[in-house]
mmCIF file of N, CA, C and O in Angstrom:
data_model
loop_
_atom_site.group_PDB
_atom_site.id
_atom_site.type_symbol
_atom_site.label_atom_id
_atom_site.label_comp_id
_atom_site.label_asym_id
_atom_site.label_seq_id
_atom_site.Cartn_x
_atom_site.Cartn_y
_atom_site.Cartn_z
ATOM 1 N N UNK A 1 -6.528 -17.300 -7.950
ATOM 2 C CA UNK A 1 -7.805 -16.815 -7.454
ATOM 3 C C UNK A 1 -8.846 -17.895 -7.664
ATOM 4 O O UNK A 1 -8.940 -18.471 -8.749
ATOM 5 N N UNK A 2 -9.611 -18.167 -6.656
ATOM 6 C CA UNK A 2 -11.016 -19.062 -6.564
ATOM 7 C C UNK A 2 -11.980 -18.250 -6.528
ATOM 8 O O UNK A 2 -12.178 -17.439 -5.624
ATOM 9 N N UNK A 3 -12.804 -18.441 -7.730
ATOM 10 C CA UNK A 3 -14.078 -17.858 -7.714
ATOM 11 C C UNK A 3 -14.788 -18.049 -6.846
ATOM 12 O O UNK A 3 -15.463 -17.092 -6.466
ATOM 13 N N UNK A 4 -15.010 -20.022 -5.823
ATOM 14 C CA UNK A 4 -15.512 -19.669 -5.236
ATOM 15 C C UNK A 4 -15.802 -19.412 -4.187
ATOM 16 O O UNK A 4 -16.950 -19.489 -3.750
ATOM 17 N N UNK A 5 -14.934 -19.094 -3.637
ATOM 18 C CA UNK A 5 -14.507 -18.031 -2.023
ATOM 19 C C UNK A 5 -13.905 -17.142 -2.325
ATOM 20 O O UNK A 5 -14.252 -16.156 -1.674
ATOM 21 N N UNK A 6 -12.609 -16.810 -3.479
ATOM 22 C CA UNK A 6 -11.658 -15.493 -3.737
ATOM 23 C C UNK A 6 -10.469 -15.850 -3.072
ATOM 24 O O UNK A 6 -9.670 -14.943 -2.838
ATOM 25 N N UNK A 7 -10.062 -17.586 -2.545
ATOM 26 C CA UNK A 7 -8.809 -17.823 -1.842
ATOM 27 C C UNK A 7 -7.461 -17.733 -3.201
ATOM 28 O O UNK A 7 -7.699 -17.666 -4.407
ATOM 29 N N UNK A 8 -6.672 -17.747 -2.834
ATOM 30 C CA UNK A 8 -5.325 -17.359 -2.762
ATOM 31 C C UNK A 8 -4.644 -19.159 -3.397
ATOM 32 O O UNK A 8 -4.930 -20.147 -2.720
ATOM 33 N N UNK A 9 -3.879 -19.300 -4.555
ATOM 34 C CA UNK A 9 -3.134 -20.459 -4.780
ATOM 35 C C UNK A 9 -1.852 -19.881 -5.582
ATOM 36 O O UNK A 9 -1.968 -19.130 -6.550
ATOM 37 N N UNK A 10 -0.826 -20.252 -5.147
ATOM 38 C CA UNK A 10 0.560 -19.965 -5.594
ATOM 39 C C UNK A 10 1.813 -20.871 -5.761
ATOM 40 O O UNK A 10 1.991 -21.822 -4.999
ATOM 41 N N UNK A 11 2.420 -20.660 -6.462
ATOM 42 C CA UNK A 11 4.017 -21.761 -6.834
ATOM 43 C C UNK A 11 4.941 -21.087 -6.688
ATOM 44 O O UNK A 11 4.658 -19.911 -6.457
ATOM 45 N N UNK A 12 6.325 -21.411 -6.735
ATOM 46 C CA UNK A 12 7.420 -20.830 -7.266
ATOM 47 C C UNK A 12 7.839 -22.004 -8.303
ATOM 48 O O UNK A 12 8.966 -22.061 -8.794
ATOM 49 N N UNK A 13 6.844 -22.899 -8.571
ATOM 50 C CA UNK A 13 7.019 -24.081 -9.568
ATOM 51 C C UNK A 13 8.187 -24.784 -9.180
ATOM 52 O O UNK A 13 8.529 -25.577 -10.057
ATOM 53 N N UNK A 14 9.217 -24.781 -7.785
ATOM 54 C CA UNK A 14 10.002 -25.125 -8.008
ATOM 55 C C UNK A 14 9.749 -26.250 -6.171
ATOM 56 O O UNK A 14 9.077 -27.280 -6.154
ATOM 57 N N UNK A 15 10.196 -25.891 -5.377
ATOM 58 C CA UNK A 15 9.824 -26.056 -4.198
ATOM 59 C C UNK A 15 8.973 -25.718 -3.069
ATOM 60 O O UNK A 15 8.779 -26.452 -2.101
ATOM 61 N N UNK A 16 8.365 -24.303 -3.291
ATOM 62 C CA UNK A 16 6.891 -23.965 -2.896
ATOM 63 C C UNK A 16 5.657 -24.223 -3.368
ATOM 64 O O UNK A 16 5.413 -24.613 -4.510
ATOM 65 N N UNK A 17 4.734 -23.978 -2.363
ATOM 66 C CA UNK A 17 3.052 -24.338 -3.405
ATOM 67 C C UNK A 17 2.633 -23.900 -1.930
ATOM 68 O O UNK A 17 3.207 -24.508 -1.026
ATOM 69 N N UNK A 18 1.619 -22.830 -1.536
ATOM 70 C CA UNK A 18 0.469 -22.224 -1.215
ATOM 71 C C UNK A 18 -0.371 -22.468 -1.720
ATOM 72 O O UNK A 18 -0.494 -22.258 -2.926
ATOM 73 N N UNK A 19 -1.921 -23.395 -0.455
ATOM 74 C CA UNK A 19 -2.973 -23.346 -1.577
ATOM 75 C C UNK A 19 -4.001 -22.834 -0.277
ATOM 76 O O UNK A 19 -3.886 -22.704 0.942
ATOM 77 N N UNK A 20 -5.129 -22.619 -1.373
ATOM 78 C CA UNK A 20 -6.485 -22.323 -0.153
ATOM 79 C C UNK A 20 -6.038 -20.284 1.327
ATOM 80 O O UNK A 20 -6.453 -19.814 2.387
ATOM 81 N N UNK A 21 -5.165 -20.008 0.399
ATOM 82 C CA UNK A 21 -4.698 -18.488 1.118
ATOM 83 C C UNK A 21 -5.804 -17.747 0.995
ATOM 84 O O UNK A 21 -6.426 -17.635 -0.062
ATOM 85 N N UNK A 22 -6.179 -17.075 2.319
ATOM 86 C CA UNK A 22 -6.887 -16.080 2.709
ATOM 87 C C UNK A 22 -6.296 -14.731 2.645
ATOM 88 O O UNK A 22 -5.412 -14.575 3.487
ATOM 89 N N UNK A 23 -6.549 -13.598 1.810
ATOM 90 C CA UNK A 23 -6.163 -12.437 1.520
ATOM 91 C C UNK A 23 -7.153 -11.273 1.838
ATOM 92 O O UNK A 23 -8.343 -11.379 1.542
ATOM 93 N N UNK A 24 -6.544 -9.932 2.569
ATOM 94 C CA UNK A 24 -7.195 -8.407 3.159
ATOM 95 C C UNK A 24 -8.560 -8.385 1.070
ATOM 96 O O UNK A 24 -8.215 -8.320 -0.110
ATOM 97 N N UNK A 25 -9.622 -8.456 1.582
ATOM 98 C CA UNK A 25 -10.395 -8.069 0.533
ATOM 99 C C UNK A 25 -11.071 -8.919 -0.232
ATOM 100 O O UNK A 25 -12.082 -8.610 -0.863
ATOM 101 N N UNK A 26 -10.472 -10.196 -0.214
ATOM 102 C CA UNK A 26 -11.190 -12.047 -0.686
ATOM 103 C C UNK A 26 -12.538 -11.459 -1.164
ATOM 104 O O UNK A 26 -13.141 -10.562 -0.575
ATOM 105 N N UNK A 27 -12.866 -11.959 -2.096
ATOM 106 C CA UNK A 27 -14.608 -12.245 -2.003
ATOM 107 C C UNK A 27 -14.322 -13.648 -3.381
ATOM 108 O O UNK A 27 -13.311 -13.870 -4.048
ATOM 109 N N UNK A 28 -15.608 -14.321 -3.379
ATOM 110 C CA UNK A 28 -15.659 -15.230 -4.545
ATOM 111 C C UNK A 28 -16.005 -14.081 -5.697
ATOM 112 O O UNK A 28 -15.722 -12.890 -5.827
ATOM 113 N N UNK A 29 -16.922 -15.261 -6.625
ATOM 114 C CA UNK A 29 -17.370 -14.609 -7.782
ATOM 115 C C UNK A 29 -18.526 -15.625 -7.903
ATOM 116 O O UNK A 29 -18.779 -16.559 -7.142
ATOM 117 N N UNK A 30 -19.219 -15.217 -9.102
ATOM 118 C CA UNK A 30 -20.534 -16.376 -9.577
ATOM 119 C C UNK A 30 -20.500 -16.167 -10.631
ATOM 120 O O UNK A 30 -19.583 -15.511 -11.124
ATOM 121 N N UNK A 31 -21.555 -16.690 -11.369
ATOM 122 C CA UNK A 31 -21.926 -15.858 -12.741
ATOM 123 C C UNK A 31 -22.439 -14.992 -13.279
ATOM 124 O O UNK A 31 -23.617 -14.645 -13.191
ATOM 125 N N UNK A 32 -21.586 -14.541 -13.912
ATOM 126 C CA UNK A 32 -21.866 -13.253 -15.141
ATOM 127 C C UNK A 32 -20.750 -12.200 -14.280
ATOM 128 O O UNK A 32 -20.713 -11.003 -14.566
ATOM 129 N N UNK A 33 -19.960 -12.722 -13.327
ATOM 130 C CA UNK A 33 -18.981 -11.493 -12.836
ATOM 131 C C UNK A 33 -17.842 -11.561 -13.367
ATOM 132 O O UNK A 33 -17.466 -12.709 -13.602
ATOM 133 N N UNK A 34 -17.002 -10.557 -13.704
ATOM 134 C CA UNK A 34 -16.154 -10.108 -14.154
ATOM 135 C C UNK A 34 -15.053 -10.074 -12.898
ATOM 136 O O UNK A 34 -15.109 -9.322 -11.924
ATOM 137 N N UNK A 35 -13.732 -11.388 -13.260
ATOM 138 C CA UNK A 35 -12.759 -10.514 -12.726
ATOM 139 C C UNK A 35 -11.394 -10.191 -13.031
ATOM 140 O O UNK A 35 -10.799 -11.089 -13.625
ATOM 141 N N UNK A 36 -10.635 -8.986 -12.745
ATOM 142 C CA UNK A 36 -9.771 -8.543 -13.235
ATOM 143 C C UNK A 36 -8.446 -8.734 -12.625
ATOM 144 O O UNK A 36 -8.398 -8.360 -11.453
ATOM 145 N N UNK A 37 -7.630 -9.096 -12.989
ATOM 146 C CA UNK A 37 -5.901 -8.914 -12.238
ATOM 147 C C UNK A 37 -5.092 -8.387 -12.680
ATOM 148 O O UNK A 37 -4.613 -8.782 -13.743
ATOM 149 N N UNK A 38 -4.664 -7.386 -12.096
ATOM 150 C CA UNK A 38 -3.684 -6.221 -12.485
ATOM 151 C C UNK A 38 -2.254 -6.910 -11.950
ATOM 152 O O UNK A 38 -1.938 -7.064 -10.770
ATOM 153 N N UNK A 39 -1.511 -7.267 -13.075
ATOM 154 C CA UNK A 39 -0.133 -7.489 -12.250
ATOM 155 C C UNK A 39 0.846 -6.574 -12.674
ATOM 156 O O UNK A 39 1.113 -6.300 -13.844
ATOM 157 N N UNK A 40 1.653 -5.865 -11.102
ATOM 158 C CA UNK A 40 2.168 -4.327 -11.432
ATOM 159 C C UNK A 40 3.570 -5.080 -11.672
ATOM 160 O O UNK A 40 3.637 -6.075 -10.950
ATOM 161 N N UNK A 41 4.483 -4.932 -12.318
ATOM 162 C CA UNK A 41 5.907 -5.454 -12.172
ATOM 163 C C UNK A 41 6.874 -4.646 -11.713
ATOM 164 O O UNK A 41 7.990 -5.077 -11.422
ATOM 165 N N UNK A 42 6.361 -2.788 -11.556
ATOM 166 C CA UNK A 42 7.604 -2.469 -10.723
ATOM 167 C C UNK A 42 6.773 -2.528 -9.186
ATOM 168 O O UNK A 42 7.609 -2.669 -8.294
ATOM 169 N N UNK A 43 5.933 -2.486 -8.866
ATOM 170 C CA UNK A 43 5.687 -3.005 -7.494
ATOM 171 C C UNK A 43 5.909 -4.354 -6.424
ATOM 172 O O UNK A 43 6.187 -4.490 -5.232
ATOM 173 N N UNK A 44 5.637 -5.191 -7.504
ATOM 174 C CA UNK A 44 5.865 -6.731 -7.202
ATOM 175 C C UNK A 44 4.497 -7.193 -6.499
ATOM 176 O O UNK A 44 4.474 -7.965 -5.540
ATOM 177 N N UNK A 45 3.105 -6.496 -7.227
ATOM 178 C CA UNK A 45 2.047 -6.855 -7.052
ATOM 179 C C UNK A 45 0.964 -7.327 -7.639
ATOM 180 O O UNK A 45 0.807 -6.965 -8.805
ATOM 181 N N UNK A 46 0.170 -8.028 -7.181
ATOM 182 C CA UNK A 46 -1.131 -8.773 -8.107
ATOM 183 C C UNK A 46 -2.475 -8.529 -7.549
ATOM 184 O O UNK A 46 -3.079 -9.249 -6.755
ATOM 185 N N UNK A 47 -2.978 -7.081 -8.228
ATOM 186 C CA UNK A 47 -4.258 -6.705 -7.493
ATOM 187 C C UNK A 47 -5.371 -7.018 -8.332
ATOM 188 O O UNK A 47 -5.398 -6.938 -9.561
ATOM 189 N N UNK A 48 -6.555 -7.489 -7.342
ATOM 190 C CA UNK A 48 -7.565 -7.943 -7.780
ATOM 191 C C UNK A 48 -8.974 -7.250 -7.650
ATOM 192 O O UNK A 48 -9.565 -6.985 -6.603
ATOM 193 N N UNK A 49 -9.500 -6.945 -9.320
ATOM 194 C CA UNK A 49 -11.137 -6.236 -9.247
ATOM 195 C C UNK A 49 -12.247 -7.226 -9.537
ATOM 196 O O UNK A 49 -12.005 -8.348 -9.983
ATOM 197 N N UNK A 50 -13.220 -6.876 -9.327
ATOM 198 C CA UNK A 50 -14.602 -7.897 -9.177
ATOM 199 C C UNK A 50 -16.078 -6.944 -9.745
ATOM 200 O O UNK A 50 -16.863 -6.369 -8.991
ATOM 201 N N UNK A 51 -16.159 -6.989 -11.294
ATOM 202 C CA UNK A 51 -16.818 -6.286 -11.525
ATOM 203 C C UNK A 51 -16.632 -4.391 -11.481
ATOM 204 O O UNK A 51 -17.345 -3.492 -11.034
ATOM 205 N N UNK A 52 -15.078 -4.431 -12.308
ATOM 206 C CA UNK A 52 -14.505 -3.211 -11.852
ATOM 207 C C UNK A 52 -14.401 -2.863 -10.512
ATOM 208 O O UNK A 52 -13.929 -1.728 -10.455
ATOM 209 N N UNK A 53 -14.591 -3.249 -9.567
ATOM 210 C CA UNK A 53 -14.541 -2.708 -8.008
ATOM 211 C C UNK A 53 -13.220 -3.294 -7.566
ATOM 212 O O UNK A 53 -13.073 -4.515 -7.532
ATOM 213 N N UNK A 54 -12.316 -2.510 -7.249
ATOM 214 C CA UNK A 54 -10.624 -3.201 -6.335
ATOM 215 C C UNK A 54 -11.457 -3.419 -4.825
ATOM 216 O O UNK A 54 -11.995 -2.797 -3.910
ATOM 217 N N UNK A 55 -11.133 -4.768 -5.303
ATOM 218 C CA UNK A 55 -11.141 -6.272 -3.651
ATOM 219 C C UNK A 55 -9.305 -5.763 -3.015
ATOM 220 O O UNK A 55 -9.093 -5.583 -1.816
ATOM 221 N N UNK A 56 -8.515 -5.656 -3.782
ATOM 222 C CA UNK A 56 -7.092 -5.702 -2.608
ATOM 223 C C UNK A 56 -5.796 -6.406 -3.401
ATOM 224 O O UNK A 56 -5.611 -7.047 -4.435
ATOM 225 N N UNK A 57 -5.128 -5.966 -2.440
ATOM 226 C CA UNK A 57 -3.814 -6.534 -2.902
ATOM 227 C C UNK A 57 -3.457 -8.221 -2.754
ATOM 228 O O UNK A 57 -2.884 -8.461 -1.691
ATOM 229 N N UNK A 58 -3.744 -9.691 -3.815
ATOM 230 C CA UNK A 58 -3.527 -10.585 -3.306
ATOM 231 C C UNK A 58 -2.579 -10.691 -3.147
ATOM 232 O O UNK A 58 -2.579 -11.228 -2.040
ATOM 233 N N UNK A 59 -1.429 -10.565 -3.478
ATOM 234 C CA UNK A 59 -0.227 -10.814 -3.586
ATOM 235 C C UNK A 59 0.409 -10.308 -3.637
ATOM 236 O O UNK A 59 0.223 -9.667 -4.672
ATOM 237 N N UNK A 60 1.916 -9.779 -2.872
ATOM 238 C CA UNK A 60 2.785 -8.773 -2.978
ATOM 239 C C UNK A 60 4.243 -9.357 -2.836
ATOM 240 O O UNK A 60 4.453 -10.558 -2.668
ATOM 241 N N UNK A 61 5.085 -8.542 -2.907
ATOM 242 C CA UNK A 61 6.311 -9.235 -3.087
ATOM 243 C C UNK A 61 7.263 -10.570 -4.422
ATOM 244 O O UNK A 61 8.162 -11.399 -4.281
ATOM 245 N N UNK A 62 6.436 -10.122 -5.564
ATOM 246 C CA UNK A 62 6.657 -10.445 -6.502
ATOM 247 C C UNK A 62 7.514 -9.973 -7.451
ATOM 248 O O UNK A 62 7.371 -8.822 -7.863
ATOM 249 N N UNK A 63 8.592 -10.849 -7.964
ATOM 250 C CA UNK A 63 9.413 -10.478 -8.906
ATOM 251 C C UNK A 63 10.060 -11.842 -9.871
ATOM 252 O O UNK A 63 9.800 -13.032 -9.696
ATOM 253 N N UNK A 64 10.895 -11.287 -10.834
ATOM 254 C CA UNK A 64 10.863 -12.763 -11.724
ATOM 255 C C UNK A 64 10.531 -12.763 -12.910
ATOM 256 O O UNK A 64 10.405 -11.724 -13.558
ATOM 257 N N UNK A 65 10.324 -14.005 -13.405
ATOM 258 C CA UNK A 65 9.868 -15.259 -14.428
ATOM 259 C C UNK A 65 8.139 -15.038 -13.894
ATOM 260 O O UNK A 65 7.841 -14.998 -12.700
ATOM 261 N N UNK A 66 7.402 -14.945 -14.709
ATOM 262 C CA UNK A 66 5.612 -15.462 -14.641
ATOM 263 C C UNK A 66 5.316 -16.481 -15.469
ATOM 264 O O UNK A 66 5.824 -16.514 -16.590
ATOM 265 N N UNK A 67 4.625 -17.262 -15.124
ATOM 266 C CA UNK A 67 3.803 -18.309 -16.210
ATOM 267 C C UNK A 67 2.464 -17.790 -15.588
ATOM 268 O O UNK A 67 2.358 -17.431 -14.416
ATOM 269 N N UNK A 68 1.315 -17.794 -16.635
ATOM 270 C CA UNK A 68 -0.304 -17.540 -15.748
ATOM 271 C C UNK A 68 -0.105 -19.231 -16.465
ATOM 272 O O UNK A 68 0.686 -19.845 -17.181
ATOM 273 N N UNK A 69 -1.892 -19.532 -15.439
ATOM 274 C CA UNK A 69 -2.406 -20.633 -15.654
ATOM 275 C C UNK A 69 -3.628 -20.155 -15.136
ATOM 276 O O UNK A 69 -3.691 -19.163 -14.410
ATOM 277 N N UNK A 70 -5.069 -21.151 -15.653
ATOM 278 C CA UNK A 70 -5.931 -21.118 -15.254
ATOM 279 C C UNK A 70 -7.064 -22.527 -15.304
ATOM 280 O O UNK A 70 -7.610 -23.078 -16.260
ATOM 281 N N UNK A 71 -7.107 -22.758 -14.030
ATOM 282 C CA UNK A 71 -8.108 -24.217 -14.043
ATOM 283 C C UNK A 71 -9.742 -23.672 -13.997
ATOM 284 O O UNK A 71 -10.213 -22.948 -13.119
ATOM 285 N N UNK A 72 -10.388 -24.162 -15.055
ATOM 286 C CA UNK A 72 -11.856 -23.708 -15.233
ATOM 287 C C UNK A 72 -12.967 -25.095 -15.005
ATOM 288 O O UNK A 72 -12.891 -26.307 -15.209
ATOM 289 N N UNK A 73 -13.585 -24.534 -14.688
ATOM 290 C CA UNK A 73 -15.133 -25.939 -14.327
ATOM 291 C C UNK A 73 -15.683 -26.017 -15.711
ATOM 292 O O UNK A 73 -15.313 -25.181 -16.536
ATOM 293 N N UNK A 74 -16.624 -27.045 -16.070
ATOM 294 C CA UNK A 74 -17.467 -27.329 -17.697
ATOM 295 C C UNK A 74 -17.827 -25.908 -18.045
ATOM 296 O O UNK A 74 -17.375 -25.463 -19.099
ATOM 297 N N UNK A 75 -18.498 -25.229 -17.376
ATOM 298 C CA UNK A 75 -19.170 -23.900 -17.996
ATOM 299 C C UNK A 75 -18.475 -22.671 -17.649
ATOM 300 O O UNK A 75 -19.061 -21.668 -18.055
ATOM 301 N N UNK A 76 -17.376 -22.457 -17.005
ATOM 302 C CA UNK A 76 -16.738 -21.514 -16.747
ATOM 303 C C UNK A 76 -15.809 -21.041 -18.394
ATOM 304 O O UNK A 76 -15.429 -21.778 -19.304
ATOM 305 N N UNK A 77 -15.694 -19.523 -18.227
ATOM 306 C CA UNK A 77 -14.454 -19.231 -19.521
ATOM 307 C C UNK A 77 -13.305 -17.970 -19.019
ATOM 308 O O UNK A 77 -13.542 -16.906 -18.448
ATOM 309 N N UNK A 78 -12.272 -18.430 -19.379
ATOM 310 C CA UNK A 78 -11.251 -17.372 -18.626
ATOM 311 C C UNK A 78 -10.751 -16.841 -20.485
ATOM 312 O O UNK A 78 -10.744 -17.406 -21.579
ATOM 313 N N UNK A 79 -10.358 -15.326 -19.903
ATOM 314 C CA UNK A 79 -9.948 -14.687 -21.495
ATOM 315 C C UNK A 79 -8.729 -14.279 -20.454
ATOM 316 O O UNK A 79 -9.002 -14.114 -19.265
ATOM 317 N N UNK A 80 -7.608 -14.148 -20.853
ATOM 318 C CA UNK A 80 -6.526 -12.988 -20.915
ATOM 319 C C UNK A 80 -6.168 -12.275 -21.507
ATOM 320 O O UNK A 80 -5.745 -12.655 -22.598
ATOM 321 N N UNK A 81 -6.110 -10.974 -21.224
ATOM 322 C CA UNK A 81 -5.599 -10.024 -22.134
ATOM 323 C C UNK A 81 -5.374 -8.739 -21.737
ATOM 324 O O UNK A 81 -6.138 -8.356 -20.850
ATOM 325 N N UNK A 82 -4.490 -7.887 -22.153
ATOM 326 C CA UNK A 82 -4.377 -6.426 -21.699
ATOM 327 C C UNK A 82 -4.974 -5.218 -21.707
ATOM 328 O O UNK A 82 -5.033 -4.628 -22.785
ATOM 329 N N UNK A 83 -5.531 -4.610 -20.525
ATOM 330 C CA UNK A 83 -6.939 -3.741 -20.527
ATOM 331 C C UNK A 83 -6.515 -2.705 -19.792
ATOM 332 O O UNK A 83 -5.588 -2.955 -19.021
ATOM 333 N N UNK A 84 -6.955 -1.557 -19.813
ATOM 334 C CA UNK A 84 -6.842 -0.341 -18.241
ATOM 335 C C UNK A 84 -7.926 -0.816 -17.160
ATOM 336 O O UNK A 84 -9.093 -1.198 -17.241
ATOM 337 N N UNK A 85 -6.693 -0.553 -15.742
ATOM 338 C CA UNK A 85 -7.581 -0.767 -14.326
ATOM 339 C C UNK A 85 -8.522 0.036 -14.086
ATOM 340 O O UNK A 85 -8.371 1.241 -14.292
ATOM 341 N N UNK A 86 -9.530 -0.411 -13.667
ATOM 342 C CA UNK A 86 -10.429 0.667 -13.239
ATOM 343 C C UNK A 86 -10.047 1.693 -12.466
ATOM 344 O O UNK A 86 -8.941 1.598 -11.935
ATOM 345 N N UNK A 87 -10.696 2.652 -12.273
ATOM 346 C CA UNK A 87 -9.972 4.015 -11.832
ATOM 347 C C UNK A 87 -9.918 3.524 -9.732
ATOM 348 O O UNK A 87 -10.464 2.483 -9.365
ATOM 349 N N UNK A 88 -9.427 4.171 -9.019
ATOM 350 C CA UNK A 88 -9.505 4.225 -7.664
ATOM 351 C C UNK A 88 -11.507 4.424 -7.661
ATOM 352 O O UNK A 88 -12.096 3.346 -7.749
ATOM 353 N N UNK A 89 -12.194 5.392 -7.590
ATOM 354 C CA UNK A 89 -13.301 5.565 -7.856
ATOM 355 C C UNK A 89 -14.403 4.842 -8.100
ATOM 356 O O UNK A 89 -15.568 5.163 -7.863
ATOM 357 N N UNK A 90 -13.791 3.360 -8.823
ATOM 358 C CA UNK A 90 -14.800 2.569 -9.142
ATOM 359 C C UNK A 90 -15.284 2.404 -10.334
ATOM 360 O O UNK A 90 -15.959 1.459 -10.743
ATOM 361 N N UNK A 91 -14.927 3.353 -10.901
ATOM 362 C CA UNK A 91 -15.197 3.582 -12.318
ATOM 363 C C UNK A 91 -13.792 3.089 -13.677
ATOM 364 O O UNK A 91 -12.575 2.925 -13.591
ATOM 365 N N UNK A 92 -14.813 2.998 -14.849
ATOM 366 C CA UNK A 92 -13.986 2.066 -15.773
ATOM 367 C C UNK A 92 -13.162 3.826 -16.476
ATOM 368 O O UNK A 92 -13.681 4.838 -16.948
ATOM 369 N N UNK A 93 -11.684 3.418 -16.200
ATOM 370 C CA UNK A 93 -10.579 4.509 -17.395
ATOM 371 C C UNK A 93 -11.506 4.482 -18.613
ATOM 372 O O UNK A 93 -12.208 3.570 -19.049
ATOM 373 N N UNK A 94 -11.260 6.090 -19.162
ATOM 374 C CA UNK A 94 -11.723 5.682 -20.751
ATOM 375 C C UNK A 94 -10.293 6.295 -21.941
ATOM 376 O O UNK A 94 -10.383 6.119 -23.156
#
């Protein structure tokens, strides 16, 4: 994910590489936004929220081995970690 358009970059680390992909729901980000990636493993999907709000499905058809990675600019900060998706609604699970 690119914050700043919301395009699409992917591997199979081995002989593929997708970069600059346009996905149903894209938006960037700026600062002070929050975004979230839900990756489902019995679906084989990687859905993406923006300030709790679901943008869409980037990625589907996933199964396997994962490595994450994340390339950040001087002032940017990426955290990972395991959270509940926001509800369909828009609203944060409690």
């Amino acid at each position: 994910y690119s914050c700043g358009d919301g395009e699409m970059n992917w591997t199979d680390w081995e002989d593929e590489e997708r970069l600059g992909l346009g996905w149903e729901g894209m938006e960037g980000c700026g600062s002070g936004d929050t975004v979230g990636m839900l990756l489902n493993l019995d679906e084989g999907t990687l859905t993406v929220y923006k300030n709790s709000r679901h943008l869409g499905v980037m990625k589907d058809g996933l199964s396997g081995s994962y490595c994450w990675y994340a390339t950040v600019n001087e002032d940017d900060m990426v955290t990972i970690k395991r959270g509940i998706p926001p509800n369909i609604d828009n609203t944060m699970s409690t």
